[in-house]
XYZ file of C-alpha atoms in Angstrom:
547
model
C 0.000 0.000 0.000
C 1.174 3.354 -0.059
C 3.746 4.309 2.315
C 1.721 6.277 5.282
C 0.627 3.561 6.741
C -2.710 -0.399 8.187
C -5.001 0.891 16.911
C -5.814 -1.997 18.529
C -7.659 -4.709 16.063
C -11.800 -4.438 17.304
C -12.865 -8.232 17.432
C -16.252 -8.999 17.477
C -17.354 -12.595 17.917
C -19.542 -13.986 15.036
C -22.406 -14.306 17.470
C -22.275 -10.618 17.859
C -24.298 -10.719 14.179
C -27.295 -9.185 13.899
C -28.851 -11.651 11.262
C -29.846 -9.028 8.937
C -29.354 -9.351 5.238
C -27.689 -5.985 5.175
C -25.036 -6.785 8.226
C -22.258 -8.573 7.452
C -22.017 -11.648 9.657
C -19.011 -11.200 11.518
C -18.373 -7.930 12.542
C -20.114 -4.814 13.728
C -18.816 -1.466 12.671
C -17.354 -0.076 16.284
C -14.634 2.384 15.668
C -11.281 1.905 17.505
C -10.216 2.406 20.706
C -12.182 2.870 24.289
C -13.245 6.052 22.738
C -16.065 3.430 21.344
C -18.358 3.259 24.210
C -19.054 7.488 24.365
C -19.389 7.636 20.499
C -23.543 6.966 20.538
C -25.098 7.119 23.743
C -28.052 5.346 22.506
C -26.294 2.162 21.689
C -25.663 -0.439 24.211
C -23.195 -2.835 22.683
C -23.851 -6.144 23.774
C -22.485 -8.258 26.981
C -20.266 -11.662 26.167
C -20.512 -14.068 28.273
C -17.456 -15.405 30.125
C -17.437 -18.583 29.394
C -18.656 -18.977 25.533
C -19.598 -16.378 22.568
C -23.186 -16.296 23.538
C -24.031 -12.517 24.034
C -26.557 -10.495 26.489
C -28.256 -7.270 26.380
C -26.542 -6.341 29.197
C -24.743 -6.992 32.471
C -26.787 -8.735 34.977
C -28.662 -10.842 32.441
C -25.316 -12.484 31.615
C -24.301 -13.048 35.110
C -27.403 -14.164 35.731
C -26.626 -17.099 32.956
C -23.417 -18.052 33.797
C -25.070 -18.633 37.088
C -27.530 -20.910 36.306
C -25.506 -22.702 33.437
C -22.244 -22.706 34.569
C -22.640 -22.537 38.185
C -20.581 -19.739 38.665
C -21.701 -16.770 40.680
C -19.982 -13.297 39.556
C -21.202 -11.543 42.109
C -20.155 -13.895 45.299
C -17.253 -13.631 44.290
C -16.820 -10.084 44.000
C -18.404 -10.127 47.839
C -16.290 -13.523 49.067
C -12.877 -11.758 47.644
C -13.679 -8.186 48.127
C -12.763 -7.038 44.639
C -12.282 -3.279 43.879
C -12.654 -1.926 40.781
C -9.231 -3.102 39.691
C -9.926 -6.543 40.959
C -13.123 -7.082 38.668
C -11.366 -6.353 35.832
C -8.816 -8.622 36.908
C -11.053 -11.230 37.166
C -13.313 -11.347 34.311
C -9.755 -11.200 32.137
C -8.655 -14.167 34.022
C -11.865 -15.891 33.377
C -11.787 -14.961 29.790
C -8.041 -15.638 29.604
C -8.560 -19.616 31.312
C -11.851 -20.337 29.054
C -9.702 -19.211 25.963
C -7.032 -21.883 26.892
C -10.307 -24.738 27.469
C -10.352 -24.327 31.081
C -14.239 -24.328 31.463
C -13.863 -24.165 35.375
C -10.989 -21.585 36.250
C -10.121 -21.535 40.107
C -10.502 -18.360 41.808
C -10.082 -20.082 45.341
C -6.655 -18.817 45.582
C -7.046 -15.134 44.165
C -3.566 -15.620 43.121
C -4.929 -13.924 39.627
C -4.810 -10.571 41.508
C -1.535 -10.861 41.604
C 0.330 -8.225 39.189
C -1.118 -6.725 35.787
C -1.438 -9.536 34.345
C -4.861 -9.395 33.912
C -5.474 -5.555 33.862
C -5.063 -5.858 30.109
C -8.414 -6.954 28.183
C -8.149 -10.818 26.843
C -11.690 -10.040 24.720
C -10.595 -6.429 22.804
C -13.790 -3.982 23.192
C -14.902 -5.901 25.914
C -18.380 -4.166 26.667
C -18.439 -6.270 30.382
C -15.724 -4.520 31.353
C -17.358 -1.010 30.726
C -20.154 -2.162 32.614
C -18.413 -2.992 35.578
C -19.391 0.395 37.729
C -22.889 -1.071 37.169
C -22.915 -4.007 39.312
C -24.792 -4.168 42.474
C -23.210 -4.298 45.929
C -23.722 -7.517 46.901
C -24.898 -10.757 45.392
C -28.554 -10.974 46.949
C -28.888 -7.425 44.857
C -28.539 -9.337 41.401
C -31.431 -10.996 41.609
C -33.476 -8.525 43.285
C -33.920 -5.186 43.624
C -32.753 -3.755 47.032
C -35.569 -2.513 49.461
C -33.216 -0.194 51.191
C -34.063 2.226 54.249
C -33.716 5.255 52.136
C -31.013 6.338 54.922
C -29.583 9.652 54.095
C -26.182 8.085 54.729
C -26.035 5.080 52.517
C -27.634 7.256 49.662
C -24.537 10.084 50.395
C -21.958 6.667 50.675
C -23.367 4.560 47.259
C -22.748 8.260 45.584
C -19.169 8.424 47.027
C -18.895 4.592 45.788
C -20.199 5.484 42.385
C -17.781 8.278 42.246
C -14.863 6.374 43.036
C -15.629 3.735 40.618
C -16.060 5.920 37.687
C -12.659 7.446 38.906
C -10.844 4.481 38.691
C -12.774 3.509 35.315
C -11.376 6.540 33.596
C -7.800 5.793 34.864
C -8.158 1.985 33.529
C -9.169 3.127 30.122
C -6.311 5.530 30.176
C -4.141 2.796 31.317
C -5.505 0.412 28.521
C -5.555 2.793 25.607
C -1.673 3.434 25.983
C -1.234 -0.277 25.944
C 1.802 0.248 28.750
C 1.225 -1.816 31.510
C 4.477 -0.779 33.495
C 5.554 -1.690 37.385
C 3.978 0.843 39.747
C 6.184 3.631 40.832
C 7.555 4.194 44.014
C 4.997 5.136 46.800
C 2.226 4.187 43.833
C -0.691 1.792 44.289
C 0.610 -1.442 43.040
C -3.033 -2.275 41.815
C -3.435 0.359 39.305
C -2.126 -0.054 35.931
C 0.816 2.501 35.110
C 0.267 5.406 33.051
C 3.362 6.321 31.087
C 4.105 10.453 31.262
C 4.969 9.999 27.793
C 3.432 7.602 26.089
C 5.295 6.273 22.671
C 3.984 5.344 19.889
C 3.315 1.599 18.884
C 4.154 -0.210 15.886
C 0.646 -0.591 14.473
C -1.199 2.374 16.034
C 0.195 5.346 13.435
C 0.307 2.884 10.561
C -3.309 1.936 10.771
C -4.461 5.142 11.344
C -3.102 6.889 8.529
C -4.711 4.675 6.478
C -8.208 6.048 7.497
C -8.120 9.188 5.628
C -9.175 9.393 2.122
C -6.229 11.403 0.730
C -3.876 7.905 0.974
C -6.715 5.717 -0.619
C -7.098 8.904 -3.700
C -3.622 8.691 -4.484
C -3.628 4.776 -4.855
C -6.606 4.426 -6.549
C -5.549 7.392 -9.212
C -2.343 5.138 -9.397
C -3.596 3.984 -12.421
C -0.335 1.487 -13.266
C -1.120 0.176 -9.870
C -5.144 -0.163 -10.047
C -5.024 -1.012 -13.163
C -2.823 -4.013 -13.487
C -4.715 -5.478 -10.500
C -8.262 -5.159 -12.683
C -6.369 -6.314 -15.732
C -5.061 -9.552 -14.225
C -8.101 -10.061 -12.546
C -10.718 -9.768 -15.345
C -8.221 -11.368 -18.148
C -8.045 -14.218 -15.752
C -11.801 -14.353 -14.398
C -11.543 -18.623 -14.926
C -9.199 -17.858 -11.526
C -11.569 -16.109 -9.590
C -14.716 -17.775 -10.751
C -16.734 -19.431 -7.871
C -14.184 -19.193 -5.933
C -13.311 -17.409 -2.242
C -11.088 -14.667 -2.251
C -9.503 -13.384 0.849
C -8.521 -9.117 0.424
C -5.646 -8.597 2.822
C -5.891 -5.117 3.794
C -8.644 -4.228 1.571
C -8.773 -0.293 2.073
C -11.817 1.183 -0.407
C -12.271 -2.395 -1.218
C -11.458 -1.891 -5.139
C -9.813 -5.401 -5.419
C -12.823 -7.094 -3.336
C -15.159 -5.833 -6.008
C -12.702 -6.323 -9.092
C -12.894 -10.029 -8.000
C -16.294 -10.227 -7.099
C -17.495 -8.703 -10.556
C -15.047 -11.452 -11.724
C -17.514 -14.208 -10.329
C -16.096 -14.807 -6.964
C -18.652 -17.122 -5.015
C -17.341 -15.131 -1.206
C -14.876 -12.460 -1.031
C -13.638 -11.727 2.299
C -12.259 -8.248 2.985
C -10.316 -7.774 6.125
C -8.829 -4.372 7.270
C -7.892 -2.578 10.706
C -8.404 0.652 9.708
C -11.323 3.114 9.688
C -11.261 2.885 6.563
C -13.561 -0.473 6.391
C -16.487 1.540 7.321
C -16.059 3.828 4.059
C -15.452 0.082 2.425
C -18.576 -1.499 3.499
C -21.065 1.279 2.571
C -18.880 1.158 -0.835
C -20.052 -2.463 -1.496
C -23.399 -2.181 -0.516
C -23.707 0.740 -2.661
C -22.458 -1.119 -5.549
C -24.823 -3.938 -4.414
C -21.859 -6.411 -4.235
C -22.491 -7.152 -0.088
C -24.312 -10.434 -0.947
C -20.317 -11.759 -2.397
C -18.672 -9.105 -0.155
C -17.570 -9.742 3.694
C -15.804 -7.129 5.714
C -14.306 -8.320 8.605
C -12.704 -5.816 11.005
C -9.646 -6.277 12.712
C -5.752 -7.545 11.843
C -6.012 -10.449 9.797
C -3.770 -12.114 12.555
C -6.473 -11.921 15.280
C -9.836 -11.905 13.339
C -11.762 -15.169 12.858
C -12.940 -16.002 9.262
C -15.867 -17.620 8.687
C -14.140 -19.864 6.612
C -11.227 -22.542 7.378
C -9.598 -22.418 3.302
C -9.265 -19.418 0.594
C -8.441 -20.525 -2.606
C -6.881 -16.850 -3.581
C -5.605 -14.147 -1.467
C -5.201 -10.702 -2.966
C -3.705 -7.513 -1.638
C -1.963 -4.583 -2.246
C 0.916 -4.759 0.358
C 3.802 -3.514 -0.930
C 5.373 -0.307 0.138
C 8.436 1.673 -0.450
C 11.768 -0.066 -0.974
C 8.590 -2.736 -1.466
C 9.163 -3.693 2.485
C 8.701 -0.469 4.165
C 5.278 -0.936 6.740
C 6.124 -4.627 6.712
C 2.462 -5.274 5.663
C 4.291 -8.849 3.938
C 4.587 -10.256 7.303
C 0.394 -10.325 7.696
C 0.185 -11.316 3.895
C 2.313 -14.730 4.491
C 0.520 -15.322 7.977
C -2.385 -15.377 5.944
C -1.489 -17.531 3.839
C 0.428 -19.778 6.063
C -3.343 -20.126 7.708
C -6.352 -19.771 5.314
C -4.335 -20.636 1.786
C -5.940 -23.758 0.760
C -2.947 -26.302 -0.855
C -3.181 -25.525 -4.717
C -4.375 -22.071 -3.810
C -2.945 -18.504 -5.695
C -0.969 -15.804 -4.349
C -2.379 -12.089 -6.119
C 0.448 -10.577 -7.181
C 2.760 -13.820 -7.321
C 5.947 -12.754 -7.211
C 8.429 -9.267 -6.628
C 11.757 -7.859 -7.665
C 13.992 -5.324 -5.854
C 16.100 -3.637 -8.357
C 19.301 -1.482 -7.222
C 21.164 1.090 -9.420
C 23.900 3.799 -9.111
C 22.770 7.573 -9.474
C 24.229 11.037 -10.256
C 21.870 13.867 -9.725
C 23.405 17.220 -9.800
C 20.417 18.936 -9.957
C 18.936 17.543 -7.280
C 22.215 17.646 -5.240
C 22.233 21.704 -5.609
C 18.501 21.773 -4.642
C 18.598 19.642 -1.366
C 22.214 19.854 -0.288
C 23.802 22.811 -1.852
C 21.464 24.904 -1.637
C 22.287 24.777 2.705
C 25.446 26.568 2.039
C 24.358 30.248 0.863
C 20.517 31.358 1.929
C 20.069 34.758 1.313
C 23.586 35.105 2.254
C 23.514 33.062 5.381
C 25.455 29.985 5.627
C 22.886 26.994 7.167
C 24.992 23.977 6.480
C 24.131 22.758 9.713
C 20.947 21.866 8.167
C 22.588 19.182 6.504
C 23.525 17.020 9.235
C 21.728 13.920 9.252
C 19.852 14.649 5.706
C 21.906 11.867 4.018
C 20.830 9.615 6.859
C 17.305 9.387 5.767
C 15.918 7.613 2.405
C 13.951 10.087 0.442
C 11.876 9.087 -1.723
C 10.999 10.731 -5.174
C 10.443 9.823 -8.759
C 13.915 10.063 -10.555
C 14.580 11.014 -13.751
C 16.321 7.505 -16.582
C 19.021 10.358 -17.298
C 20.325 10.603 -13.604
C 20.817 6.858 -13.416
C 24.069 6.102 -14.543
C 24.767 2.485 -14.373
C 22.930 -0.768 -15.103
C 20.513 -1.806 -12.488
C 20.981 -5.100 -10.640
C 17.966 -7.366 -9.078
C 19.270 -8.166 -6.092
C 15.879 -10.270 -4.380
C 13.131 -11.759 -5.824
C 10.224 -12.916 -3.427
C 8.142 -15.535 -4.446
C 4.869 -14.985 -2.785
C 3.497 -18.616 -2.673
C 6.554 -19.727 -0.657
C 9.090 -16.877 0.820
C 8.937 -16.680 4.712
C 9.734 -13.883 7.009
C 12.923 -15.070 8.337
C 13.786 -14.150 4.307
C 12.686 -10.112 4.649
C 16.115 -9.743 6.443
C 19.026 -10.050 4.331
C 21.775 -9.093 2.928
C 22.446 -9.451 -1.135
C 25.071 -8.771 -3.894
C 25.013 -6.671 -6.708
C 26.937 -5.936 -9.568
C 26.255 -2.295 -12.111
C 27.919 -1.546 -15.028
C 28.856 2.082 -15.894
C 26.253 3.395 -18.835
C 28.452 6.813 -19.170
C 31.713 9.090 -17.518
C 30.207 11.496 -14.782
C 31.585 13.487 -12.056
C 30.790 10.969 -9.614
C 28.321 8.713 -7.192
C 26.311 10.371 -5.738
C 24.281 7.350 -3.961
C 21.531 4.802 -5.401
C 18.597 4.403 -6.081
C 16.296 1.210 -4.981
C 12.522 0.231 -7.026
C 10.775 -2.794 -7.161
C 8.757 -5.351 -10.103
C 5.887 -6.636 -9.798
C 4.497 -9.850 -11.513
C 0.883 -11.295 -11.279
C 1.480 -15.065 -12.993
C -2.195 -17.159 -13.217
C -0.191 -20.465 -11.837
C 1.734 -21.624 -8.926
C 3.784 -23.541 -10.924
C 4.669 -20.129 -13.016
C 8.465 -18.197 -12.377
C 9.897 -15.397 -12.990
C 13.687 -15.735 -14.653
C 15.777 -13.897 -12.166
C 17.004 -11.125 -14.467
C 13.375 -10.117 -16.009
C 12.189 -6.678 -16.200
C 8.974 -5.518 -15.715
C 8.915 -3.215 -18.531
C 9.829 -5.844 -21.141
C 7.797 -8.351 -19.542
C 6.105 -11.098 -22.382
C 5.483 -13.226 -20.013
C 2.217 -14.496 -18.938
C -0.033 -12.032 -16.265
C 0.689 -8.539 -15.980
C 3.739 -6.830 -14.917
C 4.181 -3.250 -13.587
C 7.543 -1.340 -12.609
C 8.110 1.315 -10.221
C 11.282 1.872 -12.039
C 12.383 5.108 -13.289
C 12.007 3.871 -16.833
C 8.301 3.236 -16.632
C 5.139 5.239 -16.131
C 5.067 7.079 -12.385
C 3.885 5.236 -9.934
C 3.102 6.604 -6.372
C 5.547 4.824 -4.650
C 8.731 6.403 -6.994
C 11.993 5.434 -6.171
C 13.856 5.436 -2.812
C 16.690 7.054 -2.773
C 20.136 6.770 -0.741
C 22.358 9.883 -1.911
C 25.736 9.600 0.073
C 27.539 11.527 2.687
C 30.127 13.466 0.914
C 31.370 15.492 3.833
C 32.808 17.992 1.132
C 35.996 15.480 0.338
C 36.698 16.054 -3.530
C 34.234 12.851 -5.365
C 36.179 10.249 -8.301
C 34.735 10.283 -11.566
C 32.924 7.594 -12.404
C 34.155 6.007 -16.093
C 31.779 4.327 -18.880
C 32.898 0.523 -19.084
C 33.728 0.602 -15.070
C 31.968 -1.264 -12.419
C 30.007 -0.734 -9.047
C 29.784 -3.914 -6.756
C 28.667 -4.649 -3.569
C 26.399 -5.845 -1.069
C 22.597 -4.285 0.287
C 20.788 -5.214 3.251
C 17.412 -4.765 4.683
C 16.592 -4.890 8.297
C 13.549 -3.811 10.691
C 14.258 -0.977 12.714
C 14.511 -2.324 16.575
C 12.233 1.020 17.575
C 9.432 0.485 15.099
C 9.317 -3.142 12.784
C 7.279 -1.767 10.183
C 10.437 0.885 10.181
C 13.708 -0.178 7.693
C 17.677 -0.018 7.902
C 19.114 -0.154 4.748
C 23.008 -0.865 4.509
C 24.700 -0.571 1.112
C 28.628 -1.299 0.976
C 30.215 -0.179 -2.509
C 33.336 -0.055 -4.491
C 33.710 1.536 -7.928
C 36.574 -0.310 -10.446
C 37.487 1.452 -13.053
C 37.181 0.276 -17.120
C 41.097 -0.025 -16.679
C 40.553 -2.712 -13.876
C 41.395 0.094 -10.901
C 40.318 0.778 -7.699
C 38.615 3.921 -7.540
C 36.586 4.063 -4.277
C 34.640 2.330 -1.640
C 32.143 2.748 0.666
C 29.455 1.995 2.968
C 26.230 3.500 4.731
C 23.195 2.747 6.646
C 20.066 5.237 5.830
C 16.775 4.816 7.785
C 13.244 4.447 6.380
């Protein structure tokens, strides 16, 4: 997908389906976050039980349930272990946590579940019990009946101080919950209470799935017409692939590739995504009358349930810049890994990461140069760092000025993610004499091939491709894409540059790795050295740049 990135996953059981025609069957359309339960006052989302998927309009009828059919009483043992706030929560995540696991009779006997934090984070995500959890009666004879009460001044003025407290604590543990930072308490703290963080950093999923709930992202991919359209091509030049088939959308955004596939004759399509963005999707499909094919599921496809065991296609549009940056492959082969059936097809099938030498002058004198006299002022400490970075921008065939070199191919039916981290060779020849390197730049093929049994020959270029499918480059020979080109422009630190000679060679070695801060982050490592036509050494190098 386009490189702004796919906060916590919202999991609804499919019991939590309304039945109607017009709902699809596995997910209802909460937004993200604990923000969920203010949103519409009017709604009351519905009460799962703790020990199965059946669902309740609301606390006390469930308890009420689990009492009489799994003998457990809630409320006694709120009274029996005199839980606080902090200690119901505690326990309804340990129930849910030991009935998850099969253990249909967790023991609560020795409250050693209050014990740490543990359990202060939510096993069921959006858990609507635990909102309701302020609600619950004092004591256990109150469930089943409603209180007679003196009407005593004083218990009224204590139940308010109660109620008070509660909601106190409530607004702490959603606080606590939406950071996702459950640290040790503090000194002089109370070791009950989840820890807040003063500064709470940001997660690896949290900004990527956000930004990809605003229109502007899902505009420039869909007017990406090299990219939209050689999905639609393969797909409706192949429709014998998709026919009566089900087709799982990885990160299905607008849900343009759902609907390509079900207009293709796809018996079920299921669209999964984690971002806002599903809710746009879903009134998209129904609008295009396509929601009796079309299924969106909310959530990452990692913790969702499907409501099918096989696929026999998966299609989505993962790739990012440099091809790996958001790391949305990862998901892509988990899916696969789980819900491909045997003899099933990968959509596209297979990728190419291409590497070749640059020399940009122009750009050089707008971005670097340009640092060292503004409007008289010298600002070259603006500099530092700048060749750090990848930046990323749609170069110019004249400002490449070597041959480019594949350097990994990833076939999609079979690469794992141990194979995302590596570190290749590559070999460029010198196209014509310039003043110099002045870094590389990095693009990436891709192939959609109607067989597993299909390749692609390791030196094959997009552009030229005869093949069978559809091919599309991101190249800087072919049509503009919005990904571009990454590129890595090296640190000169103002040392005098060798010329670079037609017939001469640049070899070396480039690496991907996650960033240890942020995985859907990259380090890229290139090490160089030029050899003249005359057989020479001229240079070499090496740096890391971050993107």
């Amino acid at each position: 997908m386009a490189a702004a990135p796919k906060v916590v996953a919202t999991r609804c059981p499919p019991s939590l389906d309304s039945g109607s025609e017009d709902t699809d069957s596995l997910n209802v359309e909460d937004e993200e976050g604990w923000e969920d339960v203010e949103q519409e006052p009017d709604y009351q989302p519905p009460i799962v039980s703790l020990f199965s998927a059946e669902t309740f309009p609301d606390v006390l009828t469930m308890l009420k349930h689990c009492k009489r059919k799994h003998d457990f009483d809630f409320l006694r043992a709120k009274e029996e272990l005199g839980l606080d706030f902090y200690g119901l929560v505690k326990l309804v995540n340990y129930i849910r946590s030991e009935v998850k696991a099969g253990n249909q009779n967790p023991n609560i006997a020795s409250a050693a579940f209050l014990e740490g934090d543990e359990y202060l984070r939510p096993v069921l995500e959006g858990d609507a019990l635990l909102f309701s959890l302020d609600d619950l009666p004092d004591d256990c004879e109150s469930g089943d009946k409603t209180s007679q009460g003196d009407g005593s001044l004083a218990r009224v003025v204590e139940l308010e101080e109660e109620l008070r407290r509660l909601r106190s604590e409530f607004a702490d543990y959603k606080l606590g919950v939406m950071f996702s930072s459950l640290e040790g308490p503090t000194e002089g703290s109370d070791a009950s209470a989840p820890a807040i963080p003063s500064d709470p950093k940001r997660d690896d999923d949290s900004h990527y799935f956000t930004s990809y709930s605003h229109n502007n992202i899902h505009e420039t991919m869909l007017k990406d017409t090299v990219r939209t359209d050689s999905y639609r091509d393969f797909i409706y030049e192949n429709k014998d692939l998709f026919a009566g088939k089900v087709v799982l959308d990885v990160g299905c955004g607008t849900g343009i590739l759902s609907m390509f596939c079900a207009k293709a004759g796809a018996r079920k399509v299921i669209a999964v995504d984690n971002s806002d963005i599903i809710n746009k999707a879903r009134e998209i499909i129904y609008e295009n009358k396509l929601g009796d094919v079309i299924t969106c599921v909310r959530g990452k496809i990692e913790e969702v349930t499907l409501p099918v065991e096989r696929v026999d296609v998966i299609i989505s549009e993962w790739m990012g810049y440099c091809l790996l940056y958001e790391a949305m492959l990862d998901s892509v082969i988990w899916a696969r890994d789980r819900y491909l059936a045997p003899d099933g097809l990968m959509v596209p099938s297979h990728c190419t990461l291409h590497i070749a030498p640059v020399h940009d002058p122009d750009y050089v004198a707008d971005r670097i140069l340009f640092w060292h006299s503004v409007y008289g002022f010298s600002m070259t400490s603006m500099i530092t760092g700048m060749h750090k970075e990848v930046n990323v921008r749609h170069h110019s065939p004249s400002t490449i000025t070597g041959s480019s070199s594949p350097f990994l191919q990833l076939p999609l039916h079979t690469i794992t993610p141990s194979e995302l981290t590596f570190d290749r060779a590559f070999e460029s020849v010198i196209t014509g004499d310039s003043e110099g390197l002045d870094g590389f730049i990095i693009w990436f093929d891709t192939f959609f091939l109607p067989s597993r049994g299909d390749s692609v020959p390791a030196d094959a270029k997009a552009e030229t491709w005869k093949g069978k499918g559809v091919a599309f480059t991101t190249g800087p020979s072919g049509k503009e894409t919005h990904w571009e080109q990454a590129s890595l422009f090296r640190d000169w630190k103002e040392e005098p540059r060798p010329a670079l000679e037609k017939g001469g060679k640049i070899s070396g070695r480039v690496g991907y790795k996650k960033q240890l801060h942020n995985s859907r982050e990259l380090g890229i490592n290139v090490q160089w050295e030029v050899v003249g036509s005359d057989g020479k050494m001229v240079e070499r190098g090496k740096q890391l740049w971050t993107l």
